[in-house]
Tab-separated table of C-alpha atoms in Angstrom:
chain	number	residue	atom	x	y	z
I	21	UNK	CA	4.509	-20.715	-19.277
I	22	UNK	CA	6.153	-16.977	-18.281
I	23	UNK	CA	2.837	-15.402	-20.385
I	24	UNK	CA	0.664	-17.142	-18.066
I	25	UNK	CA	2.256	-16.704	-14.994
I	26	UNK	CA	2.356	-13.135	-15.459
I	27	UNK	CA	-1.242	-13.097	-16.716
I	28	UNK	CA	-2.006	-14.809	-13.034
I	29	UNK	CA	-0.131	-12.173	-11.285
I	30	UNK	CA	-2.207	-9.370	-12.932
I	31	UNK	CA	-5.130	-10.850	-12.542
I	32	UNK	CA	-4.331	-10.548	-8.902
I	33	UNK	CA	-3.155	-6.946	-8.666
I	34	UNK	CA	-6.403	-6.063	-10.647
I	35	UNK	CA	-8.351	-8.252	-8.006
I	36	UNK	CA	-6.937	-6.444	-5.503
I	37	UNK	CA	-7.080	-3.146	-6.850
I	38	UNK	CA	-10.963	-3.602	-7.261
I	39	UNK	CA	-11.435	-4.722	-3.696
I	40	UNK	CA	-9.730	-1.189	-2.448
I	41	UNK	CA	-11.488	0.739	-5.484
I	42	UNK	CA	-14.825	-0.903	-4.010
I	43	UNK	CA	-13.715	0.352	-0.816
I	44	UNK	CA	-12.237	3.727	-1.821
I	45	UNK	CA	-16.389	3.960	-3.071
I	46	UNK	CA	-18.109	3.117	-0.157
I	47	UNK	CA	-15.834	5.385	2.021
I	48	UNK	CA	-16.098	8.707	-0.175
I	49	UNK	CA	-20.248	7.721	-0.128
I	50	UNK	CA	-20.116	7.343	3.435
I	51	UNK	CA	-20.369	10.155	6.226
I	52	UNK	CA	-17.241	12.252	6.185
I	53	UNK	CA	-14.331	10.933	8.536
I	54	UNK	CA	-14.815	12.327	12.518
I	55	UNK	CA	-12.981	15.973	13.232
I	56	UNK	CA	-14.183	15.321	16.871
I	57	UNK	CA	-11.166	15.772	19.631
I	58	UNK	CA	-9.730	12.544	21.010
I	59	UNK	CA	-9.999	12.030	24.432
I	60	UNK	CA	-7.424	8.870	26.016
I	61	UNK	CA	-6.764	10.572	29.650
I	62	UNK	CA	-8.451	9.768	33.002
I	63	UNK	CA	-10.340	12.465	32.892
I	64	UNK	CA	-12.049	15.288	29.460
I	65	UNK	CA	-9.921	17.409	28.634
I	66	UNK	CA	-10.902	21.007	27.058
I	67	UNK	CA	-11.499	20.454	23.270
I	68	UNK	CA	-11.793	23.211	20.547
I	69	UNK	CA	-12.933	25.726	19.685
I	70	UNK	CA	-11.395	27.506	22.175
I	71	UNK	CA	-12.605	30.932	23.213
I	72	UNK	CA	-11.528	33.461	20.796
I	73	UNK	CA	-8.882	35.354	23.147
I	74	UNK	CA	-5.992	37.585	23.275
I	75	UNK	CA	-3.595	38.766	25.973
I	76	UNK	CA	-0.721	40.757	26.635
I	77	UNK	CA	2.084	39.515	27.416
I	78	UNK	CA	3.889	37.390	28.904
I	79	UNK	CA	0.702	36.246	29.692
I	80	UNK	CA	-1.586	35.453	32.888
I	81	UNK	CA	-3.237	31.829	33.387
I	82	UNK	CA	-5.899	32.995	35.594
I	83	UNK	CA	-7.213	35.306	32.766
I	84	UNK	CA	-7.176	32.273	30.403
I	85	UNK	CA	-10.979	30.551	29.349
I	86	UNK	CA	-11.024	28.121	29.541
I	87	UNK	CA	-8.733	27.613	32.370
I	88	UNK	CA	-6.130	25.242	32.143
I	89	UNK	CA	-6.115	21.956	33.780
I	90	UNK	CA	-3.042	21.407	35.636
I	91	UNK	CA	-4.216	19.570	39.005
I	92	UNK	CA	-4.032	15.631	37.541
I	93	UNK	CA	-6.663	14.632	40.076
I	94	UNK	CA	-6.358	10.992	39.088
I	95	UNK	CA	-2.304	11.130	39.212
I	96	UNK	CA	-1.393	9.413	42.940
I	97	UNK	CA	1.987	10.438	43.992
I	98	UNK	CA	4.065	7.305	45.828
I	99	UNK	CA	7.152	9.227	47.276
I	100	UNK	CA	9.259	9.222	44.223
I	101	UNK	CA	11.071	12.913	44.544
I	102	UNK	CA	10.907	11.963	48.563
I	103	UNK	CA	12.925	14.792	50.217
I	104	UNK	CA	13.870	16.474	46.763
I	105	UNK	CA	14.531	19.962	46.268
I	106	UNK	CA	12.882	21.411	42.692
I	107	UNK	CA	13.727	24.622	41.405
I	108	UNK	CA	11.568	25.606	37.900
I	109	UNK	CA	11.971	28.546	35.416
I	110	UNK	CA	8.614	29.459	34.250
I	111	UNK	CA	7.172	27.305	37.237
I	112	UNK	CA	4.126	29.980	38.021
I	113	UNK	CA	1.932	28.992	35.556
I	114	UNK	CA	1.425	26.584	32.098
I	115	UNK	CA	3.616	23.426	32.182
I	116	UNK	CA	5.824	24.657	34.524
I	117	UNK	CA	2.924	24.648	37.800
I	118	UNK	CA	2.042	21.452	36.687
I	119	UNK	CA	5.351	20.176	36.824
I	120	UNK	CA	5.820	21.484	40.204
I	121	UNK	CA	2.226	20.459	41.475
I	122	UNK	CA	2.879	17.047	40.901
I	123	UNK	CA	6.639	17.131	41.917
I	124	UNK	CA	5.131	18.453	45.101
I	125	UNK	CA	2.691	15.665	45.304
I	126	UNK	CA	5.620	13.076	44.822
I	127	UNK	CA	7.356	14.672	47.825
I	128	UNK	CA	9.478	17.035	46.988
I	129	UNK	CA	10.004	21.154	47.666
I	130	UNK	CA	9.751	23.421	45.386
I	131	UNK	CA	11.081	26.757	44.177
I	132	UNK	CA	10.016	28.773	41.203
I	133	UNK	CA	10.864	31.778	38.915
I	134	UNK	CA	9.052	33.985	37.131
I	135	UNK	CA	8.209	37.328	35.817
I	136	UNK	CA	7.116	39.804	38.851
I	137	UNK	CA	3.915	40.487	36.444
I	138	UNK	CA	2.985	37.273	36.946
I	139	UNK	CA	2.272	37.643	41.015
I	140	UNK	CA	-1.291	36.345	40.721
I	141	UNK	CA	-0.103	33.161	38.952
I	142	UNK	CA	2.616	32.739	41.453
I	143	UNK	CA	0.959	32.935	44.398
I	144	UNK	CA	-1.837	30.543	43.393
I	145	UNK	CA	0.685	27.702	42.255
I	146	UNK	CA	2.165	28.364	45.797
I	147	UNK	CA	-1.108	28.318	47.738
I	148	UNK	CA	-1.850	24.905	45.581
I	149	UNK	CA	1.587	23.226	46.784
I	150	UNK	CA	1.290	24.603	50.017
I	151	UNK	CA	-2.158	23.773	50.896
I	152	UNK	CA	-3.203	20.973	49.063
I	153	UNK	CA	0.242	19.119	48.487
I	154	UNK	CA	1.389	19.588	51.918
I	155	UNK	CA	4.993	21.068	50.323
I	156	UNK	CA	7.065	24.269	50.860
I	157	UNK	CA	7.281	26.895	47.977
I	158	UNK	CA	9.626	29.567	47.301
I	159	UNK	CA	8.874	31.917	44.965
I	160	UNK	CA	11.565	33.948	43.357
I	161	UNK	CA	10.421	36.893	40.701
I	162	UNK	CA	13.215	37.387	38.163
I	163	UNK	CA	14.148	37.464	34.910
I	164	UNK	CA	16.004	34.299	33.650
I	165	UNK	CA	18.135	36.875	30.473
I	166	UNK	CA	19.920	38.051	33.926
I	167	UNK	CA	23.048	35.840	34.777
I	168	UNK	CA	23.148	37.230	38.250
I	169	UNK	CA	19.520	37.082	39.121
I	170	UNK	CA	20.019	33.421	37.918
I	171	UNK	CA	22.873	32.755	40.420
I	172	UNK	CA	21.140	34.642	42.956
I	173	UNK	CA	17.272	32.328	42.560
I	174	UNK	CA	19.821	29.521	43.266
I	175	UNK	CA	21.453	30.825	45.824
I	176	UNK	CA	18.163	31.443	47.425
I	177	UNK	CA	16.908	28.090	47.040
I	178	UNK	CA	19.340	26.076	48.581
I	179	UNK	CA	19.674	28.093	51.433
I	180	UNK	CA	15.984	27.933	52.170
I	181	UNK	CA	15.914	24.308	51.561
I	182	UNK	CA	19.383	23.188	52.233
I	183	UNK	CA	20.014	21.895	49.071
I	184	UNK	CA	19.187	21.559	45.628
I	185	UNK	CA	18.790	18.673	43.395
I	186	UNK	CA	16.355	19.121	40.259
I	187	UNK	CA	16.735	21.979	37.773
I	188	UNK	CA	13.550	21.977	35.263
I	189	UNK	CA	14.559	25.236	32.923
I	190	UNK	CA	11.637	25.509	31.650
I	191	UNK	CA	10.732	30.012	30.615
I	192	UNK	CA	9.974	30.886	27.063
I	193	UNK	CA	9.366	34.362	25.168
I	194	UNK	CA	7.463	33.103	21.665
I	195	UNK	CA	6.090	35.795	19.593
I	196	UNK	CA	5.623	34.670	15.608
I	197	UNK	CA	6.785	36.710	12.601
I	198	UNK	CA	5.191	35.967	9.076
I	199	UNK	CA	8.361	36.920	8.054
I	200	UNK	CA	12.101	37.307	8.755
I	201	UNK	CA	12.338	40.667	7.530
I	202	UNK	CA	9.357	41.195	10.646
I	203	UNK	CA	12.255	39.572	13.333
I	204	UNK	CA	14.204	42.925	13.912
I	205	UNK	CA	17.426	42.351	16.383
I	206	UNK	CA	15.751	43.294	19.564
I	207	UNK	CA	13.245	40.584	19.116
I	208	UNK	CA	16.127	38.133	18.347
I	209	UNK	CA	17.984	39.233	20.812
I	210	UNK	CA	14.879	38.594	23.377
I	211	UNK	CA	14.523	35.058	22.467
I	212	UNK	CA	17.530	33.619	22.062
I	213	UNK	CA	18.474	35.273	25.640
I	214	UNK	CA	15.200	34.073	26.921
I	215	UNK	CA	14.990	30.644	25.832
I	216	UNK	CA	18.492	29.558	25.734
I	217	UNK	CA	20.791	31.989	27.866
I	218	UNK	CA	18.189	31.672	30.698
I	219	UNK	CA	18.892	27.555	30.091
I	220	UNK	CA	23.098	28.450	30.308
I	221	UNK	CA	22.656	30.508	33.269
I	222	UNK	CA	20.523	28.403	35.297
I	223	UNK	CA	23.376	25.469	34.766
I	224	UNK	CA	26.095	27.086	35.373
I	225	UNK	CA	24.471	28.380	38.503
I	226	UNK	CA	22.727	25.193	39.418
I	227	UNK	CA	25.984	22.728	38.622
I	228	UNK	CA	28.088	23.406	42.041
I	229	UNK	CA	24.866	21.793	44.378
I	230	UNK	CA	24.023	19.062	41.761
I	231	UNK	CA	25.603	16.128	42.416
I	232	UNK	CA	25.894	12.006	41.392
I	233	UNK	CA	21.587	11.394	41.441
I	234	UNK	CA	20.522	14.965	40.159
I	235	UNK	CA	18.853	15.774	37.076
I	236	UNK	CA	18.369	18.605	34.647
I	237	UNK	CA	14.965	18.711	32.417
I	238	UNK	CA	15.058	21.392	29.397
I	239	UNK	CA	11.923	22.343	27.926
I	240	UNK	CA	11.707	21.883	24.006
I	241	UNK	CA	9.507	21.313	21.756
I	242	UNK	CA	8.038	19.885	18.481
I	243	UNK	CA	9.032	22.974	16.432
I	244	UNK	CA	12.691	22.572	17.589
I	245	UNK	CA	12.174	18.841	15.703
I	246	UNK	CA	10.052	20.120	12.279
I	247	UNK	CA	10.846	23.601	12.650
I	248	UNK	CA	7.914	26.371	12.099
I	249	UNK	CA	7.568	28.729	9.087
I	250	UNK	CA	6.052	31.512	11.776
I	251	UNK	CA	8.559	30.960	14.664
I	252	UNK	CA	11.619	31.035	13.044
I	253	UNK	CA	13.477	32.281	16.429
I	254	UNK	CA	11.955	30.665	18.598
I	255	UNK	CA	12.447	27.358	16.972
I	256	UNK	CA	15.742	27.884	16.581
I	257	UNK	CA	15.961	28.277	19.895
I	258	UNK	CA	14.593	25.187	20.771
I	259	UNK	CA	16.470	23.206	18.262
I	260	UNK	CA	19.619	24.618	20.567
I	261	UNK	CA	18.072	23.849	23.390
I	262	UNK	CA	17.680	20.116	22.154
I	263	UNK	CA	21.418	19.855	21.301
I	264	UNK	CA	22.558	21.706	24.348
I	265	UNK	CA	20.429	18.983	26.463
I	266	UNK	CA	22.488	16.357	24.208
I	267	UNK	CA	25.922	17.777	24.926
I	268	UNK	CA	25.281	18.521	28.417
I	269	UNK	CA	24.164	15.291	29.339
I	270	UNK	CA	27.604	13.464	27.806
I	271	UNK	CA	29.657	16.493	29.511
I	272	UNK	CA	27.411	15.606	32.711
I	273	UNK	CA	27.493	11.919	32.657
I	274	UNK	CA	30.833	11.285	34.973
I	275	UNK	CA	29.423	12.959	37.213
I	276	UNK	CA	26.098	10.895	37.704
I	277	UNK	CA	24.001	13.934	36.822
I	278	UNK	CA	21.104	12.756	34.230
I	279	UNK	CA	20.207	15.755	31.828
I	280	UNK	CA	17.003	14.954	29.270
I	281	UNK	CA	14.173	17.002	27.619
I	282	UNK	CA	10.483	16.621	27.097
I	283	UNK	CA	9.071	18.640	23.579
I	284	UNK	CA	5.812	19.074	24.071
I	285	UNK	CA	3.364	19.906	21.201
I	286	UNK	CA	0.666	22.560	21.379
I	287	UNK	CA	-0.223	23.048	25.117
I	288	UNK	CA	-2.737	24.875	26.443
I	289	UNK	CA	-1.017	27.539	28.408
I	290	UNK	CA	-0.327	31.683	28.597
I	291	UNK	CA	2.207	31.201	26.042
I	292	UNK	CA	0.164	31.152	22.503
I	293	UNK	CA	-3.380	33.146	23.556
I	294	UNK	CA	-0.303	36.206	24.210
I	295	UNK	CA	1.586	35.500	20.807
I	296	UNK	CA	-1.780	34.240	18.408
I	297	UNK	CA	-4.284	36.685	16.934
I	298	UNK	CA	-7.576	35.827	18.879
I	299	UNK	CA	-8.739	33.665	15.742
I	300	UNK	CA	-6.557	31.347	15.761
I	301	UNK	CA	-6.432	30.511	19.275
I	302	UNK	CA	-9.602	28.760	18.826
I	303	UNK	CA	-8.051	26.258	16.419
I	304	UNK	CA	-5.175	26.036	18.168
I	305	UNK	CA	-3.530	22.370	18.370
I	306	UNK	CA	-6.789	20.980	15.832
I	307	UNK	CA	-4.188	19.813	13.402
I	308	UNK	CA	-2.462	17.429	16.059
I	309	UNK	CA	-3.617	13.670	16.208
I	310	UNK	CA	-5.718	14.274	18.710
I	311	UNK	CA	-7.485	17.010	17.479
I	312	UNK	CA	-6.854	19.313	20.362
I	313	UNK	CA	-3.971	21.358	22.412
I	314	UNK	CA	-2.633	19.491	25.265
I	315	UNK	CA	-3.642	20.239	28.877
I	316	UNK	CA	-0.605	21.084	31.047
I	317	UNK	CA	-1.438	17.958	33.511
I	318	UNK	CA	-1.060	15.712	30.436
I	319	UNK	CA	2.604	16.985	29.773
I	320	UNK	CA	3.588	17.617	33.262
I	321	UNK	CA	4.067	13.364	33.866
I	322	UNK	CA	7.149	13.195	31.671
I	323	UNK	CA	9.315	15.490	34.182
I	324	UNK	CA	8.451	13.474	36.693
I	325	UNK	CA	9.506	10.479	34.873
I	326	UNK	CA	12.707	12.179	33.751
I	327	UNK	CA	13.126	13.363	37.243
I	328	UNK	CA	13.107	10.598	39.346
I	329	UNK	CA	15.683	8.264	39.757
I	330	UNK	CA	13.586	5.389	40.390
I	331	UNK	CA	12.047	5.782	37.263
I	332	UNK	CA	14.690	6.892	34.622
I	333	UNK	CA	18.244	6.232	36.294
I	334	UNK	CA	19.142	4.735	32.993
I	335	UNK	CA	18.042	7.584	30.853
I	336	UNK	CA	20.102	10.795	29.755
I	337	UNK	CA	20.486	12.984	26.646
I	338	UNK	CA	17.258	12.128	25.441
I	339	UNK	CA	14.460	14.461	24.105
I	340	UNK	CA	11.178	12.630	25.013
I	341	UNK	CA	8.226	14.010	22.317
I	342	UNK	CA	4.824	14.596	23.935
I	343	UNK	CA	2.997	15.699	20.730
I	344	UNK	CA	-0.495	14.459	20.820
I	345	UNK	CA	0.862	12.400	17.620
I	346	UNK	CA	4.439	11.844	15.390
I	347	UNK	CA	3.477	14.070	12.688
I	348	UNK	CA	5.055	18.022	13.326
I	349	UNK	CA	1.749	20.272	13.126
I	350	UNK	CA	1.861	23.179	10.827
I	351	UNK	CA	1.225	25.849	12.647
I	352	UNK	CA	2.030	26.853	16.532
């Protein structure tokens, strides 16, 4: 009885195992599986290859060509940062104007920092919220390393809006190293103070006009999740950033101030075309799910999400992945 029991089962498994082998055949006979981008978003977004390009940096968005799509035509703001007061690190250009293009378009004011090199950006993401969101902007060039520049951009803010209730720290430095011998201490030094000292600073700044209802976004990132073999610092950094976010929000809780962060995946902003040799800037984000890098209006959603309290009052210490997929991709 056992003998031909298990004779019934194999005769199954092998059953099955020719179906799939059948269908293993037909597949490797067939055309080769699509590389073509995915597209899921109102609107096309810009699909590889990208324009072999280079730039110094930190980097300038209107050089950048293609250039990136930040407006979200198709997003309709319905009042939810209503009389809100914004103030964004990084906020001149990549996901930080998008952020603050739509926070404008939700209602709120907006101040942002950024590198005085980066005037041209500036001053269009200003003439955008101005103009065409109907908002006030503040612009305040700085460097976020600087503890008292930090204290001062705040200072600065809430006395030309009265008050301040959003921090989105959101500046980077990333330049890649094949190596860590390559990573000598001034570069170390430059990122860690960049991307994480600039995120202390801002806080402690920021933390005496916060109060119960104000929230704190941190930008990560995938390769502070799977790490990267070519970023070493700079996802170290954002692995820091990720637990700081964690700790900060418990430490923050009594006080009703929410503190998330959103880590996005490849994005097409400034930041890579001025760390990536020209070549592989075409490629760049081909090895995410969807085949492409991110446009900054497809990241630049989440904030507002994490942002307003209509939307996310329940929500803090959380690092909310907007990847273009689950898998980490292998290179930046």
């Amino acid at each position: 009885m056992a003998s031909r029991k298990t004779a019934a089962t194999v005769a199954k498994q092998r059953k099955v195992q020719r179906e799939i082998d059948a269908a293993d055949k037909k597949k490797s006979s067939s055309k080769k599986k699509s590389d073509k981008a995915i597209q899921a978003g109102a609107r096309k977004h810009h699909e590889n290859p990208m324009p072999k390009q280079h730039q110094s940096k930190p980097g300038i968005e209107a050089k950048l060509d293609p250039p990136p799509q930040f407006r979200n035509p198709d997003y309709r703001g319905s009042g939810k940062l209503a009389g809100k007061v914004a103030l964004i690190t990084g906020g001149d250009s990549g996901i930080g104007r998008a952020v603050a293009v739509l926070f404008a378009r939700e209602g709120a004011d907006v101040a942002i920092v950024y590198l005085d090199v980066e005037q041209v950006d500036a001053d269009e993401t200003k003439r955008v919220i101005e103009r065409e969101e109907k908002r006030r902007c503040l612009l305040l060039p700085g460097d976020v390393k600087d503890a008292e520049f930090c204290a001062e951009a705040v200072e600065k803010t809430v006395a030309e809006f009265g008050k301040l209730d959003i921090l989105v720290n959101n500046a980077a430095f990333q330049e890649h190293a094949e190596s860590i011998d390559q990573i000598t201490e001034e570069h170390l030094d430059l990122t860690f103070r960049t991307n994480i000292y600039g995120y202390f600073h801002f806080v402690k700044a920021a933390l005496p006009h916060l109060g119960e209802g104000s929230a704190i976004i941190n930008t990560g990132s995938e390769t502070g999740i799977f790490g990267q073999p070519i970023l070493l610092d700079y996802s170290s950094t954002k692995g820091a950033i990720h637990a700081f976010t964690k700790s900060l929000a418990t430490n923050l809780a009594p006080k009703g101030i929410r503190v998330n962060a959103v880590a996005p995946g490849p994005v097409w902003t400034p930041l890579n075309p001025a760390d990536q040799p020209a070549t592989k800037v075409s490629d760049f984000g081909h090895g995410t799910s969807m085949k492409r890098p991110a446009q900054p209006e497809e990241i630049a959603p989440a904030y507002v999400f994490l942002a307003s309290p209509v939307c996310s009052s329940y929500i803090t210490g959380i690092v909310l992945p907007v990847m273009g997929g689950v898998i980490g991709a292998t290179e930046p």
